[in-house]
Coordinates of C-alpha atoms in Angstrom, one line a residue:
Chain O
X1 CA -21.8 6.4 -15.2
X2 CA -18.6 5.4 -13.5
X3 CA -16.9 8.6 -14.2
X4 CA -17.4 11.0 -11.4
X5 CA -18.6 8.2 -9.1
X6 CA -16.8 7.3 -6.0
X7 CA -15.7 9.7 -3.2
X8 CA -14.9 13.3 -3.3
X9 CA -12.3 14.3 -0.8
X10 CA -11.9 17.8 0.5
X11 CA -9.5 19.2 3.1
X12 CA -10.8 19.0 6.6
X13 CA -12.3 22.2 7.9
X14 CA -13.8 22.8 11.3
X15 CA -17.5 23.2 11.3
X16 CA -18.3 27.0 11.5
X17 CA -19.6 28.4 14.7
X18 CA -23.3 29.2 14.5
X19 CA -23.5 32.8 13.3
X20 CA -24.4 35.3 16.0
X21 CA -27.6 36.3 14.2
X22 CA -29.0 32.9 14.5
X23 CA -28.1 32.5 18.1
X24 CA -29.9 33.7 21.2
X25 CA -30.9 37.3 21.0
X26 CA -29.9 38.1 24.5
X27 CA -28.7 41.6 25.4
X28 CA -25.0 42.3 25.7
X29 CA -25.0 42.0 29.5
X30 CA -26.6 38.6 29.3
X31 CA -24.1 37.4 26.8
X32 CA -21.2 38.6 29.0
X33 CA -22.8 36.6 31.9
X34 CA -23.1 33.6 29.6
X35 CA -19.5 33.9 28.6
X36 CA -18.4 34.1 32.3
X37 CA -20.6 31.1 33.2
X38 CA -19.3 29.0 30.3
X39 CA -15.7 29.9 31.0
X40 CA -16.2 28.7 34.6
X41 CA -17.9 25.5 33.3
X42 CA -15.0 25.0 30.8
X43 CA -12.4 25.3 33.6
X44 CA -14.4 22.9 35.8
X45 CA -14.7 20.3 33.0
X46 CA -11.1 20.6 32.0
X47 CA -10.0 20.0 35.6
X48 CA -12.3 16.9 35.8
X49 CA -10.9 15.6 32.6
X50 CA -7.4 16.1 33.8
X51 CA -8.2 14.1 37.0
X52 CA -9.1 11.1 34.9
X53 CA -5.6 10.8 33.5
X54 CA -3.2 8.6 35.6
X55 CA -1.1 10.5 38.1
X56 CA 2.5 9.5 38.8
X57 CA 4.0 6.4 37.3
X58 CA 1.9 4.1 35.1
X59 CA 2.5 1.2 32.8
X60 CA 1.4 0.8 29.2
X61 CA 1.6 -2.5 27.4
X62 CA 1.3 -2.9 23.6
X63 CA 0.6 -6.7 23.6
X64 CA 0.6 -6.9 19.8
X65 CA 4.1 -5.6 19.4
X66 CA 5.2 -7.0 22.8
X67 CA 6.4 -3.6 24.1
X68 CA 6.1 -2.3 27.7
X69 CA 6.4 1.4 28.6
X70 CA 6.9 2.9 32.0
X71 CA 5.5 6.4 31.9
X72 CA 5.1 9.4 34.2
X73 CA 2.7 12.0 33.0
X74 CA 3.9 12.8 29.4
X75 CA 7.4 11.3 29.9
X76 CA 8.3 7.8 28.9
X77 CA 10.8 6.5 31.5
X78 CA 11.4 3.1 30.0
X79 CA 10.5 1.4 26.7
X80 CA 11.3 -2.4 26.7
X81 CA 10.5 -5.6 24.9
X82 CA 8.3 -8.0 26.7
X83 CA 6.3 -11.2 25.8
X84 CA 2.5 -11.2 26.0
X85 CA 0.0 -14.0 25.6
X86 CA 0.5 -16.4 22.6
X87 CA -3.2 -16.6 21.8
X88 CA -2.7 -20.4 21.7
X89 CA -5.7 -22.7 22.6
X90 CA -4.9 -25.6 24.8
X91 CA -7.4 -28.5 24.9
X92 CA -7.4 -31.1 27.5
X93 CA -7.2 -34.6 26.0
X94 CA -8.9 -37.9 27.0
X95 CA -12.4 -36.8 26.3
X96 CA -12.3 -34.0 28.9
X97 CA -13.8 -30.7 27.8
X98 CA -11.7 -28.1 29.4
X99 CA -9.7 -25.7 27.3
X100 CA -7.6 -22.6 27.9
X101 CA -6.9 -19.6 25.6
X102 CA -3.6 -17.9 26.4
X103 CA -4.5 -14.3 25.7
X104 CA -3.4 -11.3 27.6
X105 CA -6.4 -9.3 28.6
X106 CA -6.9 -5.8 27.2
X107 CA -8.0 -3.0 29.5
X108 CA -7.2 -1.0 32.5
X109 CA -5.8 -2.7 35.6
X110 CA -3.7 -1.8 38.6
X111 CA -1.0 -3.5 40.6
X112 CA -2.7 -5.5 43.4
X113 CA 0.3 -7.0 45.0
X114 CA 4.1 -7.2 44.6
X115 CA 6.3 -10.1 45.4
X116 CA 10.1 -10.7 45.5
X117 CA 11.4 -14.0 44.4
X118 CA 7.9 -15.2 43.6
X119 CA 7.0 -18.8 43.6
X120 CA 4.6 -20.1 40.9
X121 CA 1.7 -22.3 42.0
X122 CA 1.3 -24.0 38.7
X123 CA -2.3 -24.1 37.5
X124 CA -3.9 -27.1 35.9
X125 CA -3.1 -26.0 32.4
X126 CA 0.6 -26.1 33.1
X127 CA 0.3 -29.8 33.8
X128 CA -2.1 -30.5 30.9
X129 CA 0.3 -28.6 28.5
X130 CA 3.2 -30.9 29.6
X131 CA 1.0 -34.0 29.4
X132 CA 1.4 -34.6 33.1
X133 CA -1.2 -35.7 35.6
X134 CA -2.7 -32.9 37.7
X135 CA -1.3 -33.3 41.2
X136 CA -3.6 -33.8 44.2
X137 CA -1.1 -32.4 46.6
X138 CA -0.8 -28.5 46.3
X139 CA 2.8 -28.5 47.3
X140 CA 3.6 -30.4 44.0
X141 CA 2.4 -27.3 42.1
X142 CA 5.0 -25.0 43.6
X143 CA 7.8 -24.0 41.2
X144 CA 10.7 -21.7 42.2
X145 CA 12.6 -19.4 39.9
X146 CA 10.6 -19.5 36.7
X147 CA 8.9 -16.1 37.4
X148 CA 12.2 -14.3 37.8
X149 CA 13.2 -11.9 40.6
X150 CA 9.9 -10.0 40.9
X151 CA 6.2 -10.2 40.1
X152 CA 3.5 -7.6 39.9
X153 CA 0.1 -9.2 40.2
X154 CA -2.7 -7.4 38.4
X155 CA -5.5 -9.8 39.0
X156 CA -7.1 -13.1 37.8
X157 CA -3.7 -14.8 37.9
X158 CA -2.1 -12.3 35.5
X159 CA 1.3 -10.8 36.4
X160 CA 4.2 -8.8 35.1
X161 CA 7.2 -11.0 35.9
X162 CA 10.6 -12.1 34.8
X163 CA 11.5 -15.0 32.5
X164 CA 13.9 -17.8 31.9
X165 CA 13.5 -17.3 28.2
X166 CA 14.9 -13.8 27.5
X167 CA 15.7 -14.8 23.9
X168 CA 12.0 -15.0 23.2
X169 CA 11.3 -11.5 24.4
X170 CA 9.5 -9.4 21.7
X171 CA 7.4 -12.4 20.7
X172 CA 4.0 -13.5 22.0
X173 CA 4.9 -16.7 23.8
X174 CA 3.4 -16.4 27.3
X175 CA 0.3 -17.9 28.7
X176 CA -1.2 -14.4 29.3
X177 CA 1.2 -12.9 31.8
X178 CA 3.7 -10.2 30.7
X179 CA 7.2 -11.5 30.7
X180 CA 10.0 -8.9 31.0
X181 CA 13.8 -9.1 30.9
X182 CA 15.7 -9.0 34.2
X183 CA 17.2 -5.5 33.9
X184 CA 13.9 -3.9 32.7
X185 CA 11.9 -5.7 35.4
X186 CA 14.2 -4.3 38.1
X187 CA 13.4 -0.7 36.8
X188 CA 9.7 -1.4 36.7
X189 CA 9.8 -3.0 40.1
X190 CA 11.6 0.1 41.6
X191 CA 9.0 2.5 40.1
X192 CA 5.7 0.6 40.4
X193 CA 3.8 0.4 43.7
X194 CA 0.5 -1.1 44.7
X195 CA -2.1 0.8 42.9
X196 CA 0.1 1.7 39.9
X197 CA -2.1 1.7 36.8
X198 CA -1.5 -0.8 34.0
X199 CA -3.1 -0.2 30.6
X200 CA -3.0 -3.0 28.1
X201 CA -4.0 -2.6 24.5
Chain H
X1 CA -52.1 78.9 14.9
X2 CA -48.3 78.5 14.8
X3 CA -46.7 77.6 11.6
X4 CA -43.4 76.0 10.8
X5 CA -40.5 76.9 8.5
X6 CA -42.4 75.8 5.4
X7 CA -45.5 77.4 6.5
X8 CA -47.0 74.0 7.5
X9 CA -48.8 73.8 10.8
X10 CA -46.2 73.2 13.6
X11 CA -48.2 70.3 15.0
X12 CA -47.7 68.4 11.8
X13 CA -44.0 69.4 11.7
X14 CA -43.6 68.1 15.3
X15 CA -45.1 64.8 14.2
X16 CA -42.7 64.6 11.3
X17 CA -39.7 65.3 13.6
X18 CA -40.9 62.7 16.0
X19 CA -41.3 60.2 13.2
X20 CA -37.8 61.0 11.9
X21 CA -36.3 60.5 15.4
X22 CA -38.3 57.3 15.7
X23 CA -36.9 56.1 12.4
X24 CA -33.4 57.0 13.4
X25 CA -33.7 55.2 16.7
X26 CA -35.2 52.1 15.0
X27 CA -32.4 52.2 12.4
X28 CA -29.8 52.4 15.2
X29 CA -31.5 49.5 17.0
X30 CA -31.4 47.5 13.8
X31 CA -27.8 48.2 13.1
X32 CA -27.0 46.9 16.6
X33 CA -29.5 44.2 15.9
X34 CA -28.8 40.6 17.1
X35 CA -25.1 40.7 17.3
X36 CA -24.7 43.9 15.3
X37 CA -21.9 45.7 17.0
X38 CA -18.4 44.4 17.2
X39 CA -18.7 43.8 21.0
X40 CA -21.9 41.9 20.6
X41 CA -20.6 39.8 17.8
X42 CA -17.5 39.0 19.8
X43 CA -19.5 38.0 22.9
X44 CA -21.9 35.9 20.8
X45 CA -18.9 34.2 19.1
X46 CA -17.3 33.6 22.5
X47 CA -20.6 32.0 23.7
X48 CA -20.7 29.7 20.6
X49 CA -17.0 28.8 21.0
X50 CA -17.3 28.1 24.7
X51 CA -20.5 26.0 24.1
X52 CA -18.6 23.9 21.6
X53 CA -15.6 23.6 23.9
X54 CA -17.6 22.5 26.9
X55 CA -19.6 20.0 24.8
X56 CA -16.4 18.5 23.6
X57 CA -15.0 18.3 27.2
X58 CA -18.2 16.6 28.2
X59 CA -17.8 14.0 25.4
X60 CA -14.2 13.4 26.5
X61 CA -15.3 12.9 30.1
X62 CA -17.9 10.4 28.9
X63 CA -15.2 8.5 26.9
X64 CA -12.7 8.6 29.8
X65 CA -15.4 7.3 32.2
X66 CA -16.2 4.2 30.1
X67 CA -14.3 0.9 29.7
X68 CA -13.9 1.2 25.9
X69 CA -10.8 2.2 24.1
X70 CA -11.1 5.4 22.2
X71 CA -9.4 7.5 19.6
X72 CA -9.1 11.3 19.8
X73 CA -8.6 12.9 16.5
X74 CA -7.1 16.4 17.0
X75 CA -7.1 18.3 13.7
X76 CA -5.2 21.2 15.3
X77 CA -2.2 19.2 16.5
X78 CA -2.7 17.3 14.2
X79 CA -2.6 13.8 15.7
X80 CA -4.6 10.6 16.4
X81 CA -4.3 9.3 20.0
X82 CA -5.4 5.9 21.3
X83 CA -6.7 6.4 24.8
X84 CA -8.2 4.4 27.7
X85 CA -9.8 5.9 30.8
X86 CA -8.1 9.2 30.2
X87 CA -4.6 7.7 29.7
X88 CA -2.8 8.3 26.5
X89 CA -1.6 4.9 25.2
X90 CA -0.2 5.8 21.7
X91 CA 0.0 8.9 19.7
X92 CA 0.1 8.9 15.9
X93 CA 1.1 12.1 14.1
X94 CA -1.4 12.9 11.3
X95 CA 0.2 13.9 8.0
X96 CA -3.0 14.6 6.1
X97 CA -6.7 14.9 6.9
X98 CA -9.6 15.0 4.4
X99 CA -13.3 14.5 4.4
X100 CA -14.8 12.3 1.8
X101 CA -18.4 12.2 0.7
X102 CA -19.9 9.8 -1.8
X103 CA -20.9 11.1 -5.3
X104 CA -22.6 9.5 -8.2
X105 CA -21.9 10.9 -11.7
X106 CA -20.4 14.0 -10.2
X107 CA -23.4 14.7 -8.0
X108 CA -22.3 14.7 -4.4
X109 CA -24.5 12.9 -1.9
X110 CA -23.5 15.2 0.9
X111 CA -24.8 13.9 4.2
X112 CA -26.3 16.2 6.8
X113 CA -25.6 13.8 9.8
X114 CA -23.6 15.2 12.6
X115 CA -20.1 13.7 12.9
X116 CA -18.1 16.6 14.5
X117 CA -18.5 16.9 18.2
X118 CA -20.3 13.5 18.5
X119 CA -18.9 10.2 19.7
X120 CA -18.4 7.6 16.9
X121 CA -18.9 4.1 18.3
X122 CA -18.3 0.4 17.6
X123 CA -15.3 1.0 15.3
X124 CA -14.0 -2.2 13.7
X125 CA -11.2 -2.8 11.2
X126 CA -12.1 -3.4 7.6
X127 CA -10.5 -5.7 6.4
X128 CA -10.5 -7.4 9.8
X129 CA -7.2 -8.4 11.3
X130 CA -6.8 -12.2 10.9
X131 CA -6.6 -14.2 14.0
X132 CA -4.8 -17.4 13.5
X133 CA -4.9 -19.5 16.7
X134 CA -2.8 -22.6 17.2
X135 CA -4.8 -25.3 18.9
X136 CA -2.8 -27.8 20.9
X137 CA -4.1 -31.1 22.4
X138 CA -1.2 -32.7 24.2
X139 CA -0.8 -36.4 24.7
X140 CA -1.4 -37.4 28.3
X141 CA 1.7 -38.9 30.0
X142 CA 3.9 -37.6 27.2
X143 CA 7.3 -36.5 28.4
X144 CA 9.2 -33.8 26.6
X145 CA 11.6 -35.5 24.2
X146 CA 15.2 -34.3 24.9
X147 CA 16.3 -35.2 21.4
X148 CA 13.4 -33.5 19.7
X149 CA 13.9 -30.2 17.9
X150 CA 13.0 -27.2 20.0
X151 CA 9.7 -25.6 19.2
X152 CA 9.9 -23.0 16.5
X153 CA 10.3 -19.4 17.5
X154 CA 6.8 -17.8 17.0
X155 CA 6.6 -14.9 14.5
X156 CA 6.5 -11.3 15.6
X157 CA 3.5 -9.1 15.0
X158 CA 5.2 -7.7 11.9
X159 CA 5.6 -11.2 10.5
X160 CA 2.2 -12.4 11.6
X161 CA -0.2 -9.6 10.4
X162 CA 0.1 -8.4 6.8
X163 CA -1.2 -4.8 6.6
X164 CA -3.3 -3.8 3.6
X165 CA -2.1 -0.7 1.7
X166 CA -5.2 1.1 2.9
X167 CA -7.7 0.1 5.5
X168 CA -10.8 1.5 7.2
X169 CA -12.2 1.7 10.7
X170 CA -16.0 1.4 10.3
X171 CA -18.2 2.9 12.9
X172 CA -21.9 2.6 13.4
X173 CA -24.2 5.0 11.7
X174 CA -22.3 5.2 8.4
X175 CA -19.2 6.9 9.7
X176 CA -15.8 5.6 8.7
X177 CA -12.1 6.5 8.8
X178 CA -9.8 5.5 6.0
X179 CA -6.2 5.1 7.0
X180 CA -3.6 5.6 4.3
X181 CA 0.1 5.3 4.7
X182 CA 2.0 8.2 3.1
X183 CA 3.5 7.0 -0.1
X184 CA 2.5 3.5 1.0
X185 CA 3.0 2.0 -2.4
X186 CA 6.1 3.9 -3.4
X187 CA 8.2 0.8 -3.4
X188 CA 5.7 -1.3 -5.3
X189 CA 6.0 -1.8 -9.0
X190 CA 3.8 0.0 -11.5
X191 CA 1.5 -2.9 -12.0
X192 CA 1.0 -3.4 -8.3
X193 CA 0.4 0.3 -7.9
X194 CA -2.2 0.2 -10.7
X195 CA -3.9 -2.8 -9.2
X196 CA -4.0 -1.1 -5.8
X197 CA -5.4 2.1 -7.4
X198 CA -8.0 0.1 -9.4
X199 CA -9.0 -1.9 -6.4
X200 CA -9.5 1.3 -4.3
X201 CA -11.3 3.1 -7.1
X202 CA -13.7 0.1 -7.7
X203 CA -14.3 -0.1 -3.9
X204 CA -15.1 3.6 -3.8
X205 CA -17.5 3.3 -6.7
X206 CA -19.3 0.3 -5.1
X207 CA -19.5 2.1 -1.7
X208 CA -20.8 5.3 -3.3
X209 CA -23.5 3.6 -5.2
X210 CA -24.7 1.5 -2.3
X211 CA -28.0 2.6 -1.1
X212 CA -27.2 1.8 2.6
X213 CA -25.7 4.5 4.7
X214 CA -22.3 2.7 5.0
X215 CA -19.5 5.1 4.6
X216 CA -21.8 8.1 4.3
X217 CA -19.0 10.2 5.9
X218 CA -15.5 9.1 5.5
X219 CA -12.5 10.8 7.0
X220 CA -9.2 10.0 5.3
X221 CA -6.2 10.1 7.6
X222 CA -2.7 9.9 6.2
X223 CA -0.1 8.4 8.6
X224 CA 3.5 7.4 8.4
X225 CA 3.7 3.9 7.0
X226 CA 5.0 2.5 10.3
X227 CA 2.3 4.2 12.3
X228 CA -0.4 3.0 9.9
X229 CA 0.9 -0.6 10.2
X230 CA 1.1 -0.3 13.9
X231 CA -2.4 1.0 14.2
X232 CA -3.8 -1.8 12.1
X233 CA -2.0 -4.4 14.1
X234 CA -2.9 -3.2 17.5
X235 CA -6.3 -1.4 17.2
X236 CA -8.6 -2.8 19.9
X237 CA -12.1 -3.9 18.9
X238 CA -15.2 -1.8 19.3
X239 CA -13.1 1.4 19.5
X240 CA -14.8 4.8 19.8
X241 CA -13.7 8.1 18.2
X242 CA -14.1 11.8 18.8
X243 CA -13.0 14.6 16.5
X244 CA -11.8 17.5 18.6
X245 CA -12.2 21.1 17.9
X246 CA -10.0 23.2 15.8
X247 CA -8.8 23.3 12.2
X248 CA -5.6 22.0 10.7
X249 CA -2.6 24.2 11.3
X250 CA -2.0 26.7 8.6
X251 CA 1.2 26.3 6.6

């Protein structure tokens, strides 16, 4: 019973085209017209498909392997290590119910704003993580220098920015942002403009 | 009354000639038939090829217009490309491509469902990638202790996610892809190889005998070990797949 049971594997072959005899019985002239019409349609669809691909420079981030790629069309301009979200869950103590999950979002984004020497307005979780009280005064949230020289904001508080902890690049240690080393960040900053596509998988 | 060459009445002879001409014309028409002549066959093949090509372009446009990640399997290249919204994210060269169908006691349960030229949806890893989240609840008012040891350096993806010697991406509708690294177990001992083989064989037997339509069509894709590992570690959830046109390149 077990013999011959399982899966039979065969080399992949493309499905044969439907034989002409079974196809429409149009006259030769009609078929020529159909070929011309379909060729036009094929060109049109191919052009539409090409237009979906990103034009110019775009950024691809492999968050599992903590790699960032700067690309233009089929060329990779830069491959660098980065740090994506740690996946850690932070729970607020003292009977409070808030919690944060430090994941980097997957999907398609674009650079919404760029800033030089960015300041970080620390969110609540940054204080909770350090066991510090959450300040009432917004100015107490401001921190200088921790985001490096540049930041590219791609929405919902997520950014590509520099880091003080370059030795941890290549490992998932961030709170969801993408941390990049200083030299690589300079190259990315020089190439990326507002509207540059960012794809994170 | 006129007579013909054989002395038959000419009228009957004319009828006979007309019938012969009619038969010849009909035979000619039949030989041209639906797609009979080379030109007709070529035009009909072109129509079929173009219809397939435009249908695949439509499917690709549909995939590029959606929010989901998708894989394009191009047997002609041959490669497997992870895509999102028309952007190529990662390309994996394909080293081998086979189609598997279940069989019981040598009888193949070949499935008639369409899998070429259609979008496979909701692909998930099997076995699933483990997610091990660290949950932290800090003590309020706690200050970082200067004398304490620094937090351990977190593991890399390679350290964090062990990759099985073979894994599948299961799609809805009984379609699946089995990813195998080339010579993935070459470095393993003979007992480990036998255990892996037995485990795979037993899994195949169970899958083939299952009455449900899970794994009714299974594509086996052989990748470089590093690529197979990378695909397992980074494949996004609910991925879609489209098999493009064309056969594998001839050696």
